[in-house]
mmCIF file of C-alpha atoms and ligand atoms in Angstrom:
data_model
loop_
_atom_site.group_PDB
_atom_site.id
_atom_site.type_symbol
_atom_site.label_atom_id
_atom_site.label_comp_id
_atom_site.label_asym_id
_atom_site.label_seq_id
_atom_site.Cartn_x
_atom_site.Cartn_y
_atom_site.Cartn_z
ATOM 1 C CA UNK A 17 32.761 0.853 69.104
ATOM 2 C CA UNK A 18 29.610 2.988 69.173
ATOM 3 C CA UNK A 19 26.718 2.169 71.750
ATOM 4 C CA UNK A 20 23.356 4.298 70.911
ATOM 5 C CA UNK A 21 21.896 4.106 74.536
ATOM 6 C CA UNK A 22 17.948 4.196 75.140
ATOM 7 C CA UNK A 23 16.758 7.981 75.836
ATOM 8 C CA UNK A 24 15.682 6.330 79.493
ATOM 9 C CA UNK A 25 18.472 4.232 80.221
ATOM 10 C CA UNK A 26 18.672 4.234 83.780
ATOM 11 C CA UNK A 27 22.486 4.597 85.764
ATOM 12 C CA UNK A 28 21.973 0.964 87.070
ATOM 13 C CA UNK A 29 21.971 -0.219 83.409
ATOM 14 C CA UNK A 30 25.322 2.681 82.764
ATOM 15 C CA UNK A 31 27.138 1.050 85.216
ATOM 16 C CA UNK A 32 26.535 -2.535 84.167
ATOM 17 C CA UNK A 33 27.303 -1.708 80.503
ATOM 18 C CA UNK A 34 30.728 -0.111 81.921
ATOM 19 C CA UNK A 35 31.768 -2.479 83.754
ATOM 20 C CA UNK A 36 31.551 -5.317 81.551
ATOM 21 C CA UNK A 37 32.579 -3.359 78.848
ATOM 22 C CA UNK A 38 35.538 -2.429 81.580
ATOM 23 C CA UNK A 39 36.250 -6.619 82.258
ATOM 24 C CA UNK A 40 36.839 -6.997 78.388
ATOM 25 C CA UNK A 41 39.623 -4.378 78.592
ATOM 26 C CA UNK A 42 37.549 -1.433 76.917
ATOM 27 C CA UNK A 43 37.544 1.583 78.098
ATOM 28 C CA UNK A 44 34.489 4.120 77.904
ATOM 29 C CA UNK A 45 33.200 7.243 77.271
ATOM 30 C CA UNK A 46 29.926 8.732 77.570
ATOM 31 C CA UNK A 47 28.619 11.232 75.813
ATOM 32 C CA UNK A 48 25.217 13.121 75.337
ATOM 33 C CA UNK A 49 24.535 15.691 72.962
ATOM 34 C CA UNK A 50 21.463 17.361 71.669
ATOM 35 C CA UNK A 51 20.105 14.313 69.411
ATOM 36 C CA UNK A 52 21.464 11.301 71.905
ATOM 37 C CA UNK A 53 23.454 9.544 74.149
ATOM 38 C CA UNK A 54 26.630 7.242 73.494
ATOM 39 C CA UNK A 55 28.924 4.872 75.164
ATOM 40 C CA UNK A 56 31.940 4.922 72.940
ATOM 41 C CA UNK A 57 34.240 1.988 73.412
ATOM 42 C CA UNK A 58 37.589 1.885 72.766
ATOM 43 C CA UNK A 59 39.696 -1.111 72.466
ATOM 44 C CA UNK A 60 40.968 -3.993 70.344
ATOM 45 C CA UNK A 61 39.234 -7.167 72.052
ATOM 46 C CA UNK A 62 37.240 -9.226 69.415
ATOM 47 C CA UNK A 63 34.080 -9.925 70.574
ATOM 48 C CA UNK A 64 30.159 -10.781 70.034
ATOM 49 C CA UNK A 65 28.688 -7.548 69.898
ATOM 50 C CA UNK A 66 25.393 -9.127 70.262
ATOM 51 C CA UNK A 67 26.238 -9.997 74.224
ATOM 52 C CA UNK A 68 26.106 -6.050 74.811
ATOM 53 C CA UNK A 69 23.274 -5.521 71.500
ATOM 54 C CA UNK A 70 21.106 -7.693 74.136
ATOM 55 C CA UNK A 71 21.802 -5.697 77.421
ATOM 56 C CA UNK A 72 19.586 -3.289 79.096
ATOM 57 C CA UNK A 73 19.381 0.602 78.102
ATOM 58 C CA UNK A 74 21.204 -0.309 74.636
ATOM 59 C CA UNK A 75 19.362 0.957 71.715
ATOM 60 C CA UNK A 76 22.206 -0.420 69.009
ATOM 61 C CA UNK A 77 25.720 -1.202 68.819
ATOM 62 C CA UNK A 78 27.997 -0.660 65.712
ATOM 63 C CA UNK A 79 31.616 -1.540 65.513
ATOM 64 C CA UNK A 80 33.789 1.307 64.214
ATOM 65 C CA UNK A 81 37.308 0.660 63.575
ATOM 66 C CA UNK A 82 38.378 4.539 62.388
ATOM 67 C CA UNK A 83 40.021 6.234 65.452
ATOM 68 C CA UNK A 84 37.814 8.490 64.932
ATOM 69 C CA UNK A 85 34.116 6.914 66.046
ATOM 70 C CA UNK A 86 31.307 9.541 66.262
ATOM 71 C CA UNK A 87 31.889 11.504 63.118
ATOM 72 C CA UNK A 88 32.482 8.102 61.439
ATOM 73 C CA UNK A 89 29.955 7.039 58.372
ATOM 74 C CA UNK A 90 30.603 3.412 59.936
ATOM 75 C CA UNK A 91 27.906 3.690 62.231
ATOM 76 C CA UNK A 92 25.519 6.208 60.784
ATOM 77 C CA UNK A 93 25.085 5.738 57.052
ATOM 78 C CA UNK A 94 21.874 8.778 57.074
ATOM 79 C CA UNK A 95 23.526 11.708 56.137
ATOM 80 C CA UNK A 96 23.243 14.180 58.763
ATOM 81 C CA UNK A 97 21.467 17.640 58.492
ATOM 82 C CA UNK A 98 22.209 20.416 60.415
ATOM 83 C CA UNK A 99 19.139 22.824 60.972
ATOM 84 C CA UNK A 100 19.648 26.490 61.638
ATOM 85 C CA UNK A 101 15.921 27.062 62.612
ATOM 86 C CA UNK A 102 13.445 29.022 60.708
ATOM 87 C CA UNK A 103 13.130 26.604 57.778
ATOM 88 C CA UNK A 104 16.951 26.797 56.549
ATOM 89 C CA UNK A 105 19.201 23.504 56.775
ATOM 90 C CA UNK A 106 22.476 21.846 55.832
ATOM 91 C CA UNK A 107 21.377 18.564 54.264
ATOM 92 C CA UNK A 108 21.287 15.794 51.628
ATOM 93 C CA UNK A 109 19.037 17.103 49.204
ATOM 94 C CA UNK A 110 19.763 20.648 49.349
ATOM 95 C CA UNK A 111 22.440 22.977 48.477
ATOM 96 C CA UNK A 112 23.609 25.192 50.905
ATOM 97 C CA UNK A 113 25.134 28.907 49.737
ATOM 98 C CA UNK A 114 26.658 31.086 52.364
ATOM 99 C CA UNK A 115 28.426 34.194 50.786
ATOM 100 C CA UNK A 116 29.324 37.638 52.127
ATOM 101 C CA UNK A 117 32.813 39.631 52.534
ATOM 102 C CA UNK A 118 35.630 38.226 54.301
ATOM 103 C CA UNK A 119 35.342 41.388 56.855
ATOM 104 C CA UNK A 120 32.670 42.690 58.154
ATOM 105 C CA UNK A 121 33.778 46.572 57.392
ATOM 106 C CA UNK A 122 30.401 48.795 58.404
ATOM 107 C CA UNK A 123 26.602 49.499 58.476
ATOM 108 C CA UNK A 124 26.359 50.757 54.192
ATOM 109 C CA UNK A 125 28.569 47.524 53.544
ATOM 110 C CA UNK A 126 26.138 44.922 55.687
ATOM 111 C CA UNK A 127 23.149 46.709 53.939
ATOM 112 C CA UNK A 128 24.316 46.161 50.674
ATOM 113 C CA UNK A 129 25.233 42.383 51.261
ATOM 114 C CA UNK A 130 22.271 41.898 52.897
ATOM 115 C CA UNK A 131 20.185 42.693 50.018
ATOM 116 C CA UNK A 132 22.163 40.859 46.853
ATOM 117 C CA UNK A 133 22.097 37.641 49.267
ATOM 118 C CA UNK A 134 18.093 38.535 49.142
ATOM 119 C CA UNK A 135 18.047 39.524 45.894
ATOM 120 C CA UNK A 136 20.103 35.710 44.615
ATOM 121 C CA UNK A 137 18.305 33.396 47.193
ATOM 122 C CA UNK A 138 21.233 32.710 49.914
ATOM 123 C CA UNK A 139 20.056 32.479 52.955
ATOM 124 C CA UNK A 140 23.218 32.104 54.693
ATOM 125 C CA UNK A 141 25.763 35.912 55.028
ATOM 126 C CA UNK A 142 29.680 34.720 56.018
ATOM 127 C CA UNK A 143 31.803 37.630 57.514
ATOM 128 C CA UNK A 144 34.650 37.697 59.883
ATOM 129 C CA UNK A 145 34.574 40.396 63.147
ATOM 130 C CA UNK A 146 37.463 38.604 65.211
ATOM 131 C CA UNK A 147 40.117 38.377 61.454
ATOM 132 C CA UNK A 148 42.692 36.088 61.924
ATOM 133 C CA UNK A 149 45.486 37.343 59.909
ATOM 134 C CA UNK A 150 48.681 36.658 58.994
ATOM 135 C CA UNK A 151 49.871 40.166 59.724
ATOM 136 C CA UNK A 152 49.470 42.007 62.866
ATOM 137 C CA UNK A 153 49.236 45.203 60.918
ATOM 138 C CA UNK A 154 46.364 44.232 58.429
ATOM 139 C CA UNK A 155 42.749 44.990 59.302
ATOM 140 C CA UNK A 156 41.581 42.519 62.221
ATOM 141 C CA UNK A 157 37.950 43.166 62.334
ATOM 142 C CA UNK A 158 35.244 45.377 63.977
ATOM 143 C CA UNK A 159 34.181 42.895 67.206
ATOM 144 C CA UNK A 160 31.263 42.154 68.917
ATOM 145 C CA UNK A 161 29.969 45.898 68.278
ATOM 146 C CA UNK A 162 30.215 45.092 64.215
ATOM 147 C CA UNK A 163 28.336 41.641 64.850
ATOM 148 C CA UNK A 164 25.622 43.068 67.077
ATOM 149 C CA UNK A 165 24.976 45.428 63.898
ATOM 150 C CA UNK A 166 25.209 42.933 61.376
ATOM 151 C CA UNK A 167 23.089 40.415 63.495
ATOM 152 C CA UNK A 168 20.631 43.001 63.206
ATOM 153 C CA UNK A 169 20.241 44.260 60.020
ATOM 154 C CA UNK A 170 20.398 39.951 58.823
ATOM 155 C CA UNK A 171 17.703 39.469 60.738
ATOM 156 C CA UNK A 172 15.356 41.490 59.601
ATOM 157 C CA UNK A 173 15.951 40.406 56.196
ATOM 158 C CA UNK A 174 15.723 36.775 57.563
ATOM 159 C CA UNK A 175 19.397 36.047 56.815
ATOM 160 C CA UNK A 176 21.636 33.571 59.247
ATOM 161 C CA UNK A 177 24.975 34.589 60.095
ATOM 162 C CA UNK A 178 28.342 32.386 60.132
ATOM 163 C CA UNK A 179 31.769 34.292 62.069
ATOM 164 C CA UNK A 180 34.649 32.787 63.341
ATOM 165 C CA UNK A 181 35.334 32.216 67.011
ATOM 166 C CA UNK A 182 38.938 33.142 67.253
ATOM 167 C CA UNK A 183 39.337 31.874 71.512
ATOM 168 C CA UNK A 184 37.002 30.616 74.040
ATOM 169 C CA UNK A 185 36.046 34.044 75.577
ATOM 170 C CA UNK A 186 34.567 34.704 72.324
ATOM 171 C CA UNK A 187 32.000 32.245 72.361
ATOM 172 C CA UNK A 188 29.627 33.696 75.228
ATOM 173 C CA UNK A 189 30.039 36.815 73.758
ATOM 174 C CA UNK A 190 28.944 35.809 70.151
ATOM 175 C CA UNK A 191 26.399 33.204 71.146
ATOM 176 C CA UNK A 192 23.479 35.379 70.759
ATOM 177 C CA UNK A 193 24.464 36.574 67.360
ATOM 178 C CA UNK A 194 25.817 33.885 65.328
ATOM 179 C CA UNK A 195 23.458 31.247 63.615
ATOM 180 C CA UNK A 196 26.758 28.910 63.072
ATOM 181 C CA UNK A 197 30.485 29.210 64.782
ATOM 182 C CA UNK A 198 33.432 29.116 61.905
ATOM 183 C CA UNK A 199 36.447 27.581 63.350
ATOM 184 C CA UNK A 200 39.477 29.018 61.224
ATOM 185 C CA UNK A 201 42.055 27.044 58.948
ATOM 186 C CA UNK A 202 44.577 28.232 61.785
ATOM 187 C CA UNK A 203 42.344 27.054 64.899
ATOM 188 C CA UNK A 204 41.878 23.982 63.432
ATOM 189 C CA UNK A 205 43.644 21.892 66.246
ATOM 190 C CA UNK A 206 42.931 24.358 68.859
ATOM 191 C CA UNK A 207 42.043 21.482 71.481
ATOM 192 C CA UNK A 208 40.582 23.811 73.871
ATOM 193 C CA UNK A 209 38.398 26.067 71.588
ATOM 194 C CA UNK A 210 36.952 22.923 70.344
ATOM 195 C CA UNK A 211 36.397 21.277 73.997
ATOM 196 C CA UNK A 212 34.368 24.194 74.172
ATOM 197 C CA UNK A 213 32.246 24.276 70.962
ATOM 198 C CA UNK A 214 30.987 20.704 72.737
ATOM 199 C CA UNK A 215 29.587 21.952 75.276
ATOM 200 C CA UNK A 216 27.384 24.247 73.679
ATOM 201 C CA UNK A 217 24.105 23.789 71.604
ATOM 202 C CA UNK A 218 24.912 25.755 68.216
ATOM 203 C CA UNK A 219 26.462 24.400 64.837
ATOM 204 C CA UNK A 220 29.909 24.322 64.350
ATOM 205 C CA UNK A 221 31.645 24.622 60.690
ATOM 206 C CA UNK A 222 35.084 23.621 60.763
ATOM 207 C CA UNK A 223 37.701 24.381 58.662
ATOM 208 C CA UNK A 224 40.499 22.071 57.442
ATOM 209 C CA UNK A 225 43.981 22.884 59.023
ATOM 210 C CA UNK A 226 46.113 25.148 56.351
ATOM 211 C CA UNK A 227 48.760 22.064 56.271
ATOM 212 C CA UNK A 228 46.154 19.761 57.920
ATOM 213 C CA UNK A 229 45.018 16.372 56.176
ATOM 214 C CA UNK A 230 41.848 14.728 55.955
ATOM 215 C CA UNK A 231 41.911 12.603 59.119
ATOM 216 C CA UNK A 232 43.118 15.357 61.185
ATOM 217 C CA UNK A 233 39.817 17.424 60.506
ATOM 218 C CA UNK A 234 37.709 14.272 61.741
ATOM 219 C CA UNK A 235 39.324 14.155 64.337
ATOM 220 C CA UNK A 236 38.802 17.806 65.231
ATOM 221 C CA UNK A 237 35.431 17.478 64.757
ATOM 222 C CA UNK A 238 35.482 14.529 67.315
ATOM 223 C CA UNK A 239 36.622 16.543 69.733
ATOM 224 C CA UNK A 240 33.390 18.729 69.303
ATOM 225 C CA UNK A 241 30.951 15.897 69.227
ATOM 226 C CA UNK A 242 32.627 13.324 71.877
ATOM 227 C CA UNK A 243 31.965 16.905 73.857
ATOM 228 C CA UNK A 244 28.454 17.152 73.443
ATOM 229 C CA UNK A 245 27.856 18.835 70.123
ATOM 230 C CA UNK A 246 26.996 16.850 67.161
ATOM 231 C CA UNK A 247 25.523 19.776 64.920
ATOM 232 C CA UNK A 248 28.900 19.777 62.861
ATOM 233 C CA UNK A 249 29.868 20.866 59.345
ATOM 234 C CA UNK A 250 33.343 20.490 57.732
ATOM 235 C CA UNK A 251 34.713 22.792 55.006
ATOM 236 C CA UNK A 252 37.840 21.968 52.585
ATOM 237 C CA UNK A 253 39.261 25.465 52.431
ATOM 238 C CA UNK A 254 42.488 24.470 50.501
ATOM 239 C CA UNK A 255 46.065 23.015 51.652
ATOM 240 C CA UNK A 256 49.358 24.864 51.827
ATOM 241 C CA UNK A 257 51.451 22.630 48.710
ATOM 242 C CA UNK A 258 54.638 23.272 47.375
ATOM 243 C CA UNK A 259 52.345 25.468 44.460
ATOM 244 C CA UNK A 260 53.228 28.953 44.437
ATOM 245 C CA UNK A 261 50.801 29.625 41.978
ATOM 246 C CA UNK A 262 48.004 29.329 44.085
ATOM 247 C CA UNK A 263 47.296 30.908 47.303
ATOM 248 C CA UNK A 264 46.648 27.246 48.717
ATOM 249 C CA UNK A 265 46.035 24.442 46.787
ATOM 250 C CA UNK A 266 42.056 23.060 47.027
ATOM 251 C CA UNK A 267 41.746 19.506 47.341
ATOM 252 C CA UNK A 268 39.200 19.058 45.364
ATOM 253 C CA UNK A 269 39.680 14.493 46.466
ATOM 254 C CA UNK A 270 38.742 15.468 49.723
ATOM 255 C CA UNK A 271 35.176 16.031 49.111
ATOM 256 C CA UNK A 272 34.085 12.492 48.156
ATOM 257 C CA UNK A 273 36.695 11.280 50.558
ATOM 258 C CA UNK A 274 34.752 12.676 53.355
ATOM 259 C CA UNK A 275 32.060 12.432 52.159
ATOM 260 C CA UNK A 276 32.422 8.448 52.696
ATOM 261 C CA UNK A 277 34.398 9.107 55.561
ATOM 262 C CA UNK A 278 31.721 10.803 57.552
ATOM 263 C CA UNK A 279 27.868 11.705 57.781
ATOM 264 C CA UNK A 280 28.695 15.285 58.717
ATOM 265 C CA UNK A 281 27.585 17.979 56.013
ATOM 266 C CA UNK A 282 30.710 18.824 53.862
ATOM 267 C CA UNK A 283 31.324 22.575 52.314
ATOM 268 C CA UNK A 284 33.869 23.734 49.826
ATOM 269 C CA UNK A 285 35.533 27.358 50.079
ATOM 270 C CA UNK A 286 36.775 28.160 46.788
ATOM 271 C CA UNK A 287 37.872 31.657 47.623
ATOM 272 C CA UNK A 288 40.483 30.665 49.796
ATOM 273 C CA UNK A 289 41.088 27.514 48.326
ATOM 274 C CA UNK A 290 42.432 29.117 45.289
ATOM 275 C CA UNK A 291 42.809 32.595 46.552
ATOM 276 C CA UNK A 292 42.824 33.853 42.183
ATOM 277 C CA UNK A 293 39.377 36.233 42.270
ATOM 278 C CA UNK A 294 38.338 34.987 38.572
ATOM 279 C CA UNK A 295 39.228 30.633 39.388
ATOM 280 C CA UNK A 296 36.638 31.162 42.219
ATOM 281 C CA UNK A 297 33.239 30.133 40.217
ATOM 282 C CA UNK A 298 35.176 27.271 38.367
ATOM 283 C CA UNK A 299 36.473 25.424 41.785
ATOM 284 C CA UNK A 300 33.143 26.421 43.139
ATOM 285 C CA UNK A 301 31.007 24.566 40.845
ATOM 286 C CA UNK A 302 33.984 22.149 40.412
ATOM 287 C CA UNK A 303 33.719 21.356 44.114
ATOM 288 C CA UNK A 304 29.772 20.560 43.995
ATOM 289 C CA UNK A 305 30.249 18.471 41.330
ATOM 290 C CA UNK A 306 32.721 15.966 43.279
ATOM 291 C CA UNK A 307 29.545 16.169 45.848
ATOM 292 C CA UNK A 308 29.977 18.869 47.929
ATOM 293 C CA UNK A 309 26.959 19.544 50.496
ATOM 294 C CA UNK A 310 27.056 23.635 49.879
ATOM 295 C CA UNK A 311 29.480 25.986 49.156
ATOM 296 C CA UNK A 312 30.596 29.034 51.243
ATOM 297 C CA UNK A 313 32.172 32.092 49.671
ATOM 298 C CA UNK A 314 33.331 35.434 49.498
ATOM 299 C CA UNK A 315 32.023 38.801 47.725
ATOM 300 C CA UNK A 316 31.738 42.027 48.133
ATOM 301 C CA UNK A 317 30.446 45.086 46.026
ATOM 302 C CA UNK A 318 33.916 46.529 45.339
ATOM 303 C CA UNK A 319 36.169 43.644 46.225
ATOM 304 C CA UNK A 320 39.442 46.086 45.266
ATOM 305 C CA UNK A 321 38.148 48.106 48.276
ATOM 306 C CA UNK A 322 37.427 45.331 50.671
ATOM 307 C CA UNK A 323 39.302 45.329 53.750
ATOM 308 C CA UNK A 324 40.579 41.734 53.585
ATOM 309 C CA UNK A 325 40.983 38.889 51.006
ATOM 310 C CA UNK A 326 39.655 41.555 47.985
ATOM 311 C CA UNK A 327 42.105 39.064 45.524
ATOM 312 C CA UNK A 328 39.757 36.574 45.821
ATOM 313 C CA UNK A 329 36.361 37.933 46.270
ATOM 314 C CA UNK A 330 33.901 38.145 43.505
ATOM 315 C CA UNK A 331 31.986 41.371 42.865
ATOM 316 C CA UNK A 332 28.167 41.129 43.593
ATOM 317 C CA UNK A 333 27.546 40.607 39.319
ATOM 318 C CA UNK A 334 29.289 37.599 39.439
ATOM 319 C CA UNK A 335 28.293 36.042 43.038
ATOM 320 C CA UNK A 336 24.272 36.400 41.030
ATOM 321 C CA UNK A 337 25.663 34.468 38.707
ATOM 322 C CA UNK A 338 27.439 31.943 40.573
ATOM 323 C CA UNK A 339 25.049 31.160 42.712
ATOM 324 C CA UNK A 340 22.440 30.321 39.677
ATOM 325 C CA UNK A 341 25.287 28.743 38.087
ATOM 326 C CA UNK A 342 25.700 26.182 41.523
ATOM 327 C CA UNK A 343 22.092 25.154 41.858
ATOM 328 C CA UNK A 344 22.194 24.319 37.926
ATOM 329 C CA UNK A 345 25.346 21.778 38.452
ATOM 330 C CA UNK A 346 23.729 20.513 41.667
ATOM 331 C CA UNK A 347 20.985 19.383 39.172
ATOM 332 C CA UNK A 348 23.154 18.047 36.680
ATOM 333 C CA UNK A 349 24.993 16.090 39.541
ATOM 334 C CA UNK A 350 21.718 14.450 40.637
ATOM 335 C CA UNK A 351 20.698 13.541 37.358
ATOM 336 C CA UNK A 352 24.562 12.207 36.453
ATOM 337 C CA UNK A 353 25.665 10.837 39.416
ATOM 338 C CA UNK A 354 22.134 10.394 41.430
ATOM 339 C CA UNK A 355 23.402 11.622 44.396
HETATM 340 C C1 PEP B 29 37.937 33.320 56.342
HETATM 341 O O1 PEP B 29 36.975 32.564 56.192
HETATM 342 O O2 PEP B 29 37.927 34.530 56.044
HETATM 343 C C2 PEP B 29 39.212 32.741 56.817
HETATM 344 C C3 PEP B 29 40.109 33.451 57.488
HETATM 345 O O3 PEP B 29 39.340 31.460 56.436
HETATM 346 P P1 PEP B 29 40.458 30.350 56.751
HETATM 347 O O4 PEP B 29 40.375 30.095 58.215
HETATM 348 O O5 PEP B 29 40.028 29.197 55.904
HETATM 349 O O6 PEP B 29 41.785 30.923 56.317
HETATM 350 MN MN1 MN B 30 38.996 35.579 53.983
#
């Protein structure tokens, strides 16, 4: 159960709420993030909603069965939009392109991103400077020096940045220069990095977990907004399958799954949800067909030369393409499927 309090709901009117709330066997949870304040209830008593509807400092009440509440379309039908300032959002009606290299690698490489994302119309540059990778040999990213320089040069091009946090410590030091956090396939369930992406007031894309299912990402991002932080996105970045002929296998159901599931924003990765270099545009513009809120991913002048991920990253020729290519099937879905 979801209770939207009043903005001036006084602690008189908290603690009466609680405590009958408390008296029916529910227990409670506040929480107030940068849009409102909740009282989520949890459990299993049937009761008239209306008793508590009609109480003081109570703005609405919705009954949510999910186990996950917040993130939960149950309550809030409106789509929500997440706004990165400076005219750019994440929202119904839109469709959101974030593309850039999967490292960050130096000042001529930032440059030249920069300017095809100008040159094509994305407002949004994706590059990792903390790399999560599978070996401990492989290329694991410049740090906060490379971001401070890549922060720069986006911004005067008007660009907005997304990098992934990799732990906690990370997150003071990248505030300043991120425009959205990425929380990595493999930090998915990292309880403690999300606990803190709630307290702070920036967005948050999340990743699905590399063996992680549907549920399990709403329930991440729960953790985020029961915390205080309700400017979420969620990416399907592919599953680890039993297919070996894939580097992970995209699941392309999950996108009008949660898209019913939740009001959050949702955003395919093809790149690694395939991982194949030349599949990329297909799952891309398969993925905004099935309703996808934006798509997020990688390219790089010279992918053979990239530092990380060059399999699967399109050159800049065929990103300027792509991204045309996306906003014509975003028509075509409107006019098809009017949504
Ligand atoms: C990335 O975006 O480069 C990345 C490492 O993604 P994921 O966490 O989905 O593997
Ligand atoms: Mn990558």
């Amino acid at each position: 159960m979801i209770i939207q309090l009043q903005p001036e709901v006084s602690s008189q009117e908290l603690r009466d709420l609680q405590d009958f709330l408390n008296q029916i066997s529910y227990k409670t949870k506040q929480v107030t993030t940068q849009k409102g304040s909740y009282l989520v209830g949890i459990g299993k008593r049937e009761f008239d909603i209306r008793t508590v509807g009609f109480m003081p400092g109570v703005k609405d009440i919705h009954k949510v069965s999910d186990s996950y509440k917040l993130v939960s379309r149950k309550w809030k039908v409106d789509p929500t939009t997440v706004d990165l300032g400076d005219g750019v959002t994440i929202s119904k009606g839109s469709l959101t392109l974030m593309a850039g290299p999967c490292s960050i690698e130096d000042e001529d490489q930032i440059r030249k991103t920069v300017d095809h994302l100008v040159e094509s119309g994305i407002q949004i540059m994706r590059g990792g400077v903390y790399k999560p990778r599978s070996s401990p040999y492989s290329f694991r990213g410049l740090g906060l020096e490379g971001l401070k320089l890549w922060h720069k040069i986006a911004r005067e091009a008007g660009i907005k940045i997304i990098s992934e946090v990799m732990r906690e410590a990370q997150i003071t030091d990248m505030y300043d220069y991120v425009d959205i956090f990425q929380v990595g396939a493999r930090n998915t369930q990292n309880f403690t990095l999300l606990d803190e992406l709630g307290k702070i007031d920036k967005p948050v894309l999340i990743k699905r977990g590399i063996s992680g299912t549907i549920d399990e990402l709403l329930y991440s991002a729960e953790y985020v907004f029961s915390g205080g932080n309700e400017k979420l996105i969620l990416c399907e970045r592919g599953i680890r399958t039993y297919e070996t002929s894939s580097r992970n296998t995209f699941d392309i159901n999950a996108i009008p799954i949660l898209k019913e599931k939740t009001h959050l924003p949702v955003i395919a990765d093809p790149s690694h949800g395939i991982g194949i270099r030349d599949y990329v545009p297909a799952i891309a513009l398969a993925s905004v067909m099935a309703g996808a809120d934006g798509v997020i991913y990688e390219t790089h002048e010279i992918p053979h030369k990239a530092f990380s991920d060059g399999q699967q990253t399109v050159n800049f020729n065929q990103s300027h393409k792509l991204a045309s290519g996306l906003r014509e099937v975003y028509k075509l879905r409107k006019e098809l499927l009017l949504n």
